[in-house]
């Protein structure tokens, strides 16, 4: 199974110049004849999600490369146009060159109160527009301490079930292609940007639970990719990559340096080859 290593740049870098510097070093390393990065990362699909303002420029530079470009979010209100100040629609991010979007990141849930209904709208808009979706779920520290992780994840995954219920009626074939267009990212909120990580066994058990839940929604989803996010770095990537339940990584801080991002990609490419 191909691994996914996805860089979520969040509200970084600050300037166009820094975006280009990051891309220069990323593309130079990927294209370099002097090292075997290309060979190493062939079993690993790379993707980066710049902030909306940099999306068009980044996707233009990535156009003829193997690196995919994603948005970090899309509007819940309309998949196209409308009076929604500050929003960018699925159609607009696709037109800017994104082929995927992240949805439901814990920072969106926390700072923008994204609910089940909002996320259902966004998922629907994305998939109708042919954008793949990296759907993020994860528990807080308090929920982890109270051993509520699986309950919390089940509630968050219910959005996928609602999506299937509404889409199944309209488009029976929709579900058969969903495996290729939907990735679940398990990101414990307490592990994001903290340097604290769950054990590989904990992540593995959680991914097994997620896969089991999603397969229960619809049989074709039994091969869904589930990736881990939260303080993944060049030093710990090998241990996550070695586990068969972990199909990749969603990387924040370490994706802002080409060296650490590609080291993570290499770790996943080696073990999934
Ligand atoms: P860090 O890798 O900085 O912990 O961020 C993870 C994340 O939130 C990716 O979406």
PDB file of N, CA and C in Angstrom, residues 8-72:
ATOM      1  N   UNK A   8       1.248  19.907   6.330  1.00  0.00           N
ATOM      2  CA  UNK A   8       0.254  20.952   6.602  1.00  0.00           C
ATOM      3  C   UNK A   8       1.019  22.185   7.065  1.00  0.00           C
ATOM      4  N   UNK A   9       1.133  23.163   6.169  1.00  0.00           N
ATOM      5  CA  UNK A   9       1.953  24.345   6.477  1.00  0.00           C
ATOM      6  C   UNK A   9       1.225  25.313   7.418  1.00  0.00           C
ATOM      7  N   UNK A  10      -0.047  25.086   7.667  1.00  0.00           N
ATOM      8  CA  UNK A  10      -0.854  25.972   8.534  1.00  0.00           C
ATOM      9  C   UNK A  10      -0.675  27.435   8.089  1.00  0.00           C
ATOM     10  N   UNK A  11      -0.541  28.382   9.024  1.00  0.00           N
ATOM     11  CA  UNK A  11      -0.429  29.799   8.644  1.00  0.00           C
ATOM     12  C   UNK A  11       1.048  30.169   8.497  1.00  0.00           C
ATOM     13  N   UNK A  12       1.761  29.399   7.687  1.00  0.00           N
ATOM     14  CA  UNK A  12       3.192  29.556   7.445  1.00  0.00           C
ATOM     15  C   UNK A  12       3.447  29.329   5.951  1.00  0.00           C
ATOM     16  N   UNK A  13       4.587  29.767   5.406  1.00  0.00           N
ATOM     17  CA  UNK A  13       5.491  30.787   5.930  1.00  0.00           C
ATOM     18  C   UNK A  13       4.863  32.180   5.810  1.00  0.00           C
ATOM     19  N   UNK A  14       5.582  33.201   6.315  1.00  0.00           N
ATOM     20  CA  UNK A  14       4.997  34.542   6.370  1.00  0.00           C
ATOM     21  C   UNK A  14       4.968  35.230   5.012  1.00  0.00           C
ATOM     22  N   UNK A  15       5.926  34.919   4.157  1.00  0.00           N
ATOM     23  CA  UNK A  15       6.044  35.697   2.908  1.00  0.00           C
ATOM     24  C   UNK A  15       6.142  34.780   1.685  1.00  0.00           C
ATOM     25  N   UNK A  16       5.868  35.383   0.506  1.00  0.00           N
ATOM     26  CA  UNK A  16       6.011  34.662  -0.773  1.00  0.00           C
ATOM     27  C   UNK A  16       7.450  34.192  -0.940  1.00  0.00           C
ATOM     28  N   UNK A  17       8.364  35.080  -0.523  1.00  0.00           N
ATOM     29  CA  UNK A  17       9.780  34.759  -0.667  1.00  0.00           C
ATOM     30  C   UNK A  17      10.128  33.492   0.113  1.00  0.00           C
ATOM     31  N   UNK A  18       9.631  33.398   1.346  1.00  0.00           N
ATOM     32  CA  UNK A  18       9.932  32.208   2.159  1.00  0.00           C
ATOM     33  C   UNK A  18       9.259  30.958   1.589  1.00  0.00           C
ATOM     34  N   UNK A  19       8.061  31.130   1.014  1.00  0.00           N
ATOM     35  CA  UNK A  19       7.388  29.992   0.375  1.00  0.00           C
ATOM     36  C   UNK A  19       8.267  29.467  -0.760  1.00  0.00           C
ATOM     37  N   UNK A  20       8.806  30.403  -1.569  1.00  0.00           N
ATOM     38  CA  UNK A  20       9.639  29.979  -2.696  1.00  0.00           C
ATOM     39  C   UNK A  20      10.930  29.330  -2.233  1.00  0.00           C
ATOM     40  N   UNK A  21      11.486  29.847  -1.138  1.00  0.00           N
ATOM     41  CA  UNK A  21      12.722  29.245  -0.605  1.00  0.00           C
ATOM     42  C   UNK A  21      12.459  27.814  -0.155  1.00  0.00           C
ATOM     43  N   UNK A  22      11.336  27.606   0.526  1.00  0.00           N
ATOM     44  CA  UNK A  22      10.981  26.252   0.980  1.00  0.00           C
ATOM     45  C   UNK A  22      10.780  25.323  -0.221  1.00  0.00           C
ATOM     46  N   UNK A  23      10.061  25.818  -1.237  1.00  0.00           N
ATOM     47  CA  UNK A  23       9.837  24.993  -2.432  1.00  0.00           C
ATOM     48  C   UNK A  23      11.136  24.719  -3.180  1.00  0.00           C
ATOM     49  N   UNK A  24      12.008  25.735  -3.231  1.00  0.00           N
ATOM     50  CA  UNK A  24      13.307  25.541  -3.899  1.00  0.00           C
ATOM     51  C   UNK A  24      14.039  24.368  -3.271  1.00  0.00           C
ATOM     52  N   UNK A  25      14.103  24.366  -1.936  1.00  0.00           N
ATOM     53  CA  UNK A  25      14.884  23.303  -1.298  1.00  0.00           C
ATOM     54  C   UNK A  25      14.176  21.956  -1.397  1.00  0.00           C
ATOM     55  N   UNK A  26      12.859  21.970  -1.338  1.00  0.00           N
ATOM     56  CA  UNK A  26      12.112  20.714  -1.451  1.00  0.00           C
ATOM     57  C   UNK A  26      12.312  20.103  -2.850  1.00  0.00           C
ATOM     58  N   UNK A  27      12.115  20.942  -3.881  1.00  0.00           N
ATOM     59  CA  UNK A  27      12.206  20.423  -5.252  1.00  0.00           C
ATOM     60  C   UNK A  27      13.644  20.083  -5.624  1.00  0.00           C
ATOM     61  N   UNK A  28      14.596  20.854  -5.111  1.00  0.00           N
ATOM     62  CA  UNK A  28      16.003  20.539  -5.392  1.00  0.00           C
ATOM     63  C   UNK A  28      16.344  19.170  -4.828  1.00  0.00           C
ATOM     64  N   UNK A  29      15.901  18.889  -3.625  1.00  0.00           N
ATOM     65  CA  UNK A  29      16.208  17.585  -3.009  1.00  0.00           C
ATOM     66  C   UNK A  29      15.508  16.460  -3.756  1.00  0.00           C
ATOM     67  N   UNK A  30      14.272  16.698  -4.161  1.00  0.00           N
ATOM     68  CA  UNK A  30      13.532  15.634  -4.866  1.00  0.00           C
ATOM     69  C   UNK A  30      14.164  15.356  -6.235  1.00  0.00           C
ATOM     70  N   UNK A  31      14.626  16.424  -6.901  1.00  0.00           N
ATOM     71  CA  UNK A  31      15.155  16.260  -8.257  1.00  0.00           C
ATOM     72  C   UNK A  31      16.644  15.926  -8.306  1.00  0.00           C
ATOM     73  N   UNK A  32      17.293  16.007  -7.148  1.00  0.00           N
ATOM     74  CA  UNK A  32      18.744  15.861  -7.132  1.00  0.00           C
ATOM     75  C   UNK A  32      19.186  14.503  -7.675  1.00  0.00           C
ATOM     76  N   UNK A  33      20.190  14.558  -8.565  1.00  0.00           N
ATOM     77  CA  UNK A  33      20.763  13.299  -9.064  1.00  0.00           C
ATOM     78  C   UNK A  33      21.762  12.744  -8.061  1.00  0.00           C
ATOM     79  N   UNK A  34      22.212  13.640  -7.167  1.00  0.00           N
ATOM     80  CA  UNK A  34      23.283  13.219  -6.268  1.00  0.00           C
ATOM     81  C   UNK A  34      22.814  12.289  -5.157  1.00  0.00           C
ATOM     82  N   UNK A  35      21.553  12.340  -4.853  1.00  0.00           N
ATOM     83  CA  UNK A  35      21.090  11.392  -3.839  1.00  0.00           C
ATOM     84  C   UNK A  35      19.948  10.575  -4.447  1.00  0.00           C
ATOM     85  N   UNK A  36      19.529   9.565  -3.749  1.00  0.00           N
ATOM     86  CA  UNK A  36      18.514   8.672  -4.310  1.00  0.00           C
ATOM     87  C   UNK A  36      17.138   8.944  -3.712  1.00  0.00           C
ATOM     88  N   UNK A  37      16.902  10.229  -3.394  1.00  0.00           N
ATOM     89  CA  UNK A  37      15.616  10.588  -2.813  1.00  0.00           C
ATOM     90  C   UNK A  37      14.458  10.150  -3.701  1.00  0.00           C
ATOM     91  N   UNK A  38      14.638  10.327  -5.021  1.00  0.00           N
ATOM     92  CA  UNK A  38      13.536  10.000  -5.930  1.00  0.00           C
ATOM     93  C   UNK A  38      13.164   8.526  -5.777  1.00  0.00           C
ATOM     94  N   UNK A  39      14.215   7.678  -5.757  1.00  0.00           N
ATOM     95  CA  UNK A  39      13.945   6.255  -5.615  1.00  0.00           C
ATOM     96  C   UNK A  39      13.321   5.948  -4.268  1.00  0.00           C
ATOM     97  N   UNK A  40      13.815   6.649  -3.258  1.00  0.00           N
ATOM     98  CA  UNK A  40      13.327   6.348  -1.918  1.00  0.00           C
ATOM     99  C   UNK A  40      11.871   6.750  -1.740  1.00  0.00           C
ATOM    100  N   UNK A  41      11.479   7.847  -2.370  1.00  0.00           N
ATOM    101  CA  UNK A  41      10.126   8.324  -2.089  1.00  0.00           C
ATOM    102  C   UNK A  41       9.078   7.824  -3.091  1.00  0.00           C
ATOM    103  N   UNK A  42       9.464   6.928  -3.982  1.00  0.00           N
ATOM    104  CA  UNK A  42       8.480   6.483  -4.969  1.00  0.00           C
ATOM    105  C   UNK A  42       7.332   5.699  -4.349  1.00  0.00           C
ATOM    106  N   UNK A  43       7.545   5.115  -3.185  1.00  0.00           N
ATOM    107  CA  UNK A  43       6.459   4.385  -2.535  1.00  0.00           C
ATOM    108  C   UNK A  43       5.664   5.293  -1.605  1.00  0.00           C
ATOM    109  N   UNK A  44       5.940   6.553  -1.725  1.00  0.00           N
ATOM    110  CA  UNK A  44       5.339   7.500  -0.807  1.00  0.00           C
ATOM    111  C   UNK A  44       4.819   8.689  -1.611  1.00  0.00           C
ATOM    112  N   UNK A  45       3.524   8.957  -1.520  1.00  0.00           N
ATOM    113  CA  UNK A  45       2.962  10.110  -2.218  1.00  0.00           C
ATOM    114  C   UNK A  45       3.105  11.335  -1.319  1.00  0.00           C
ATOM    115  N   UNK A  46       3.780  12.350  -1.833  1.00  0.00           N
ATOM    116  CA  UNK A  46       3.954  13.591  -1.075  1.00  0.00           C
ATOM    117  C   UNK A  46       2.857  14.589  -1.436  1.00  0.00           C
ATOM    118  N   UNK A  47       2.472  15.364  -0.436  1.00  0.00           N
ATOM    119  CA  UNK A  47       1.466  16.414  -0.660  1.00  0.00           C
ATOM    120  C   UNK A  47       1.802  17.564   0.290  1.00  0.00           C
ATOM    121  N   UNK A  48       1.577  18.796  -0.157  1.00  0.00           N
ATOM    122  CA  UNK A  48       1.717  19.922   0.767  1.00  0.00           C
ATOM    123  C   UNK A  48       0.443  20.766   0.729  1.00  0.00           C
ATOM    124  N   UNK A  49       0.113  21.330   1.879  1.00  0.00           N
ATOM    125  CA  UNK A  49      -1.071  22.178   1.996  1.00  0.00           C
ATOM    126  C   UNK A  49      -0.637  23.568   2.467  1.00  0.00           C
ATOM    127  N   UNK A  50      -0.407  24.477   1.496  1.00  0.00           N
ATOM    128  CA  UNK A  50      -0.045  25.852   1.867  1.00  0.00           C
ATOM    129  C   UNK A  50      -1.281  26.630   2.324  1.00  0.00           C
ATOM    130  N   UNK A  51      -1.064  27.815   2.884  1.00  0.00           N
ATOM    131  CA  UNK A  51      -2.224  28.638   3.238  1.00  0.00           C
ATOM    132  C   UNK A  51      -2.893  29.112   1.948  1.00  0.00           C
ATOM    133  N   UNK A  52      -4.148  29.499   2.059  1.00  0.00           N
ATOM    134  CA  UNK A  52      -4.964  29.807   0.873  1.00  0.00           C
ATOM    135  C   UNK A  52      -4.306  30.871  -0.020  1.00  0.00           C
ATOM    136  N   UNK A  53      -3.679  31.851   0.626  1.00  0.00           N
ATOM    137  CA  UNK A  53      -3.101  32.967  -0.141  1.00  0.00           C
ATOM    138  C   UNK A  53      -1.949  32.500  -1.035  1.00  0.00           C
ATOM    139  N   UNK A  54      -1.288  31.396  -0.647  1.00  0.00           N
ATOM    140  CA  UNK A  54      -0.141  30.898  -1.423  1.00  0.00           C
ATOM    141  C   UNK A  54      -0.495  29.713  -2.332  1.00  0.00           C
ATOM    142  N   UNK A  55      -1.760  29.309  -2.289  1.00  0.00           N
ATOM    143  CA  UNK A  55      -2.156  28.070  -2.967  1.00  0.00           C
ATOM    144  C   UNK A  55      -1.869  28.099  -4.475  1.00  0.00           C
ATOM    145  N   UNK A  56      -2.264  29.167  -5.155  1.00  0.00           N
ATOM    146  CA  UNK A  56      -2.107  29.208  -6.615  1.00  0.00           C
ATOM    147  C   UNK A  56      -0.630  29.189  -6.994  1.00  0.00           C
ATOM    148  N   UNK A  57       0.174  29.969  -6.273  1.00  0.00           N
ATOM    149  CA  UNK A  57       1.602  30.028  -6.612  1.00  0.00           C
ATOM    150  C   UNK A  57       2.271  28.677  -6.354  1.00  0.00           C
ATOM    151  N   UNK A  58       1.928  28.034  -5.241  1.00  0.00           N
ATOM    152  CA  UNK A  58       2.550  26.749  -4.908  1.00  0.00           C
ATOM    153  C   UNK A  58       2.120  25.688  -5.922  1.00  0.00           C
ATOM    154  N   UNK A  59       0.830  25.650  -6.236  1.00  0.00           N
ATOM    155  CA  UNK A  59       0.367  24.612  -7.164  1.00  0.00           C
ATOM    156  C   UNK A  59       0.974  24.814  -8.554  1.00  0.00           C
ATOM    157  N   UNK A  60       1.209  26.056  -8.943  1.00  0.00           N
ATOM    158  CA  UNK A  60       1.858  26.308 -10.234  1.00  0.00           C
ATOM    159  C   UNK A  60       3.269  25.729 -10.236  1.00  0.00           C
ATOM    160  N   UNK A  61       3.987  25.933  -9.138  1.00  0.00           N
ATOM    161  CA  UNK A  61       5.360  25.415  -9.086  1.00  0.00           C
ATOM    162  C   UNK A  61       5.391  23.890  -8.983  1.00  0.00           C
ATOM    163  N   UNK A  62       4.330  23.291  -8.454  1.00  0.00           N
ATOM    164  CA  UNK A  62       4.333  21.829  -8.270  1.00  0.00           C
ATOM    165  C   UNK A  62       3.703  21.092  -9.454  1.00  0.00           C
ATOM    166  N   UNK A  63       3.246  21.869 -10.439  1.00  0.00           N
ATOM    167  CA  UNK A  63       2.428  21.298 -11.524  1.00  0.00           C
ATOM    168  C   UNK A  63       3.043  20.056 -12.175  1.00  0.00           C
ATOM    169  N   UNK A  64       4.297  20.133 -12.575  1.00  0.00           N
ATOM    170  CA  UNK A  64       4.893  18.982 -13.274  1.00  0.00           C
ATOM    171  C   UNK A  64       5.787  18.153 -12.363  1.00  0.00           C
ATOM    172  N   UNK A  65       5.484  18.166 -11.095  1.00  0.00           N
ATOM    173  CA  UNK A  65       6.273  17.376 -10.144  1.00  0.00           C
ATOM    174  C   UNK A  65       5.390  16.268  -9.581  1.00  0.00           C
ATOM    175  N   UNK A  66       5.984  15.434  -8.739  1.00  0.00           N
ATOM    176  CA  UNK A  66       5.214  14.333  -8.142  1.00  0.00           C
ATOM    177  C   UNK A  66       4.515  14.772  -6.853  1.00  0.00           C
ATOM    178  N   UNK A  67       4.678  16.034  -6.468  1.00  0.00           N
ATOM    179  CA  UNK A  67       4.121  16.499  -5.196  1.00  0.00           C
ATOM    180  C   UNK A  67       2.723  17.092  -5.435  1.00  0.00           C
ATOM    181  N   UNK A  68       1.744  16.596  -4.699  1.00  0.00           N
ATOM    182  CA  UNK A  68       0.376  17.111  -4.836  1.00  0.00           C
ATOM    183  C   UNK A  68       0.189  18.350  -3.970  1.00  0.00           C
ATOM    184  N   UNK A  69      -0.835  19.134  -4.310  1.00  0.00           N
ATOM    185  CA  UNK A  69      -1.100  20.369  -3.583  1.00  0.00           C
ATOM    186  C   UNK A  69      -2.529  20.346  -3.026  1.00  0.00           C
ATOM    187  N   UNK A  70      -2.660  20.687  -1.754  1.00  0.00           N
ATOM    188  CA  UNK A  70      -3.962  20.644  -1.080  1.00  0.00           C
ATOM    189  C   UNK A  70      -4.289  21.996  -0.467  1.00  0.00           C
ATOM    190  N   UNK A  71      -5.588  22.260  -0.334  1.00  0.00           N
ATOM    191  CA  UNK A  71      -6.035  23.398   0.479  1.00  0.00           C
ATOM    192  C   UNK A  71      -6.104  22.920   1.939  1.00  0.00           C
ATOM    193  N   UNK A  72      -6.169  23.875   2.857  1.00  0.00           N
ATOM    194  CA  UNK A  72      -6.268  23.502   4.281  1.00  0.00           C
ATOM    195  C   UNK A  72      -7.713  23.464   4.759  1.00  0.00           C
TER     196      UNK A  72
END
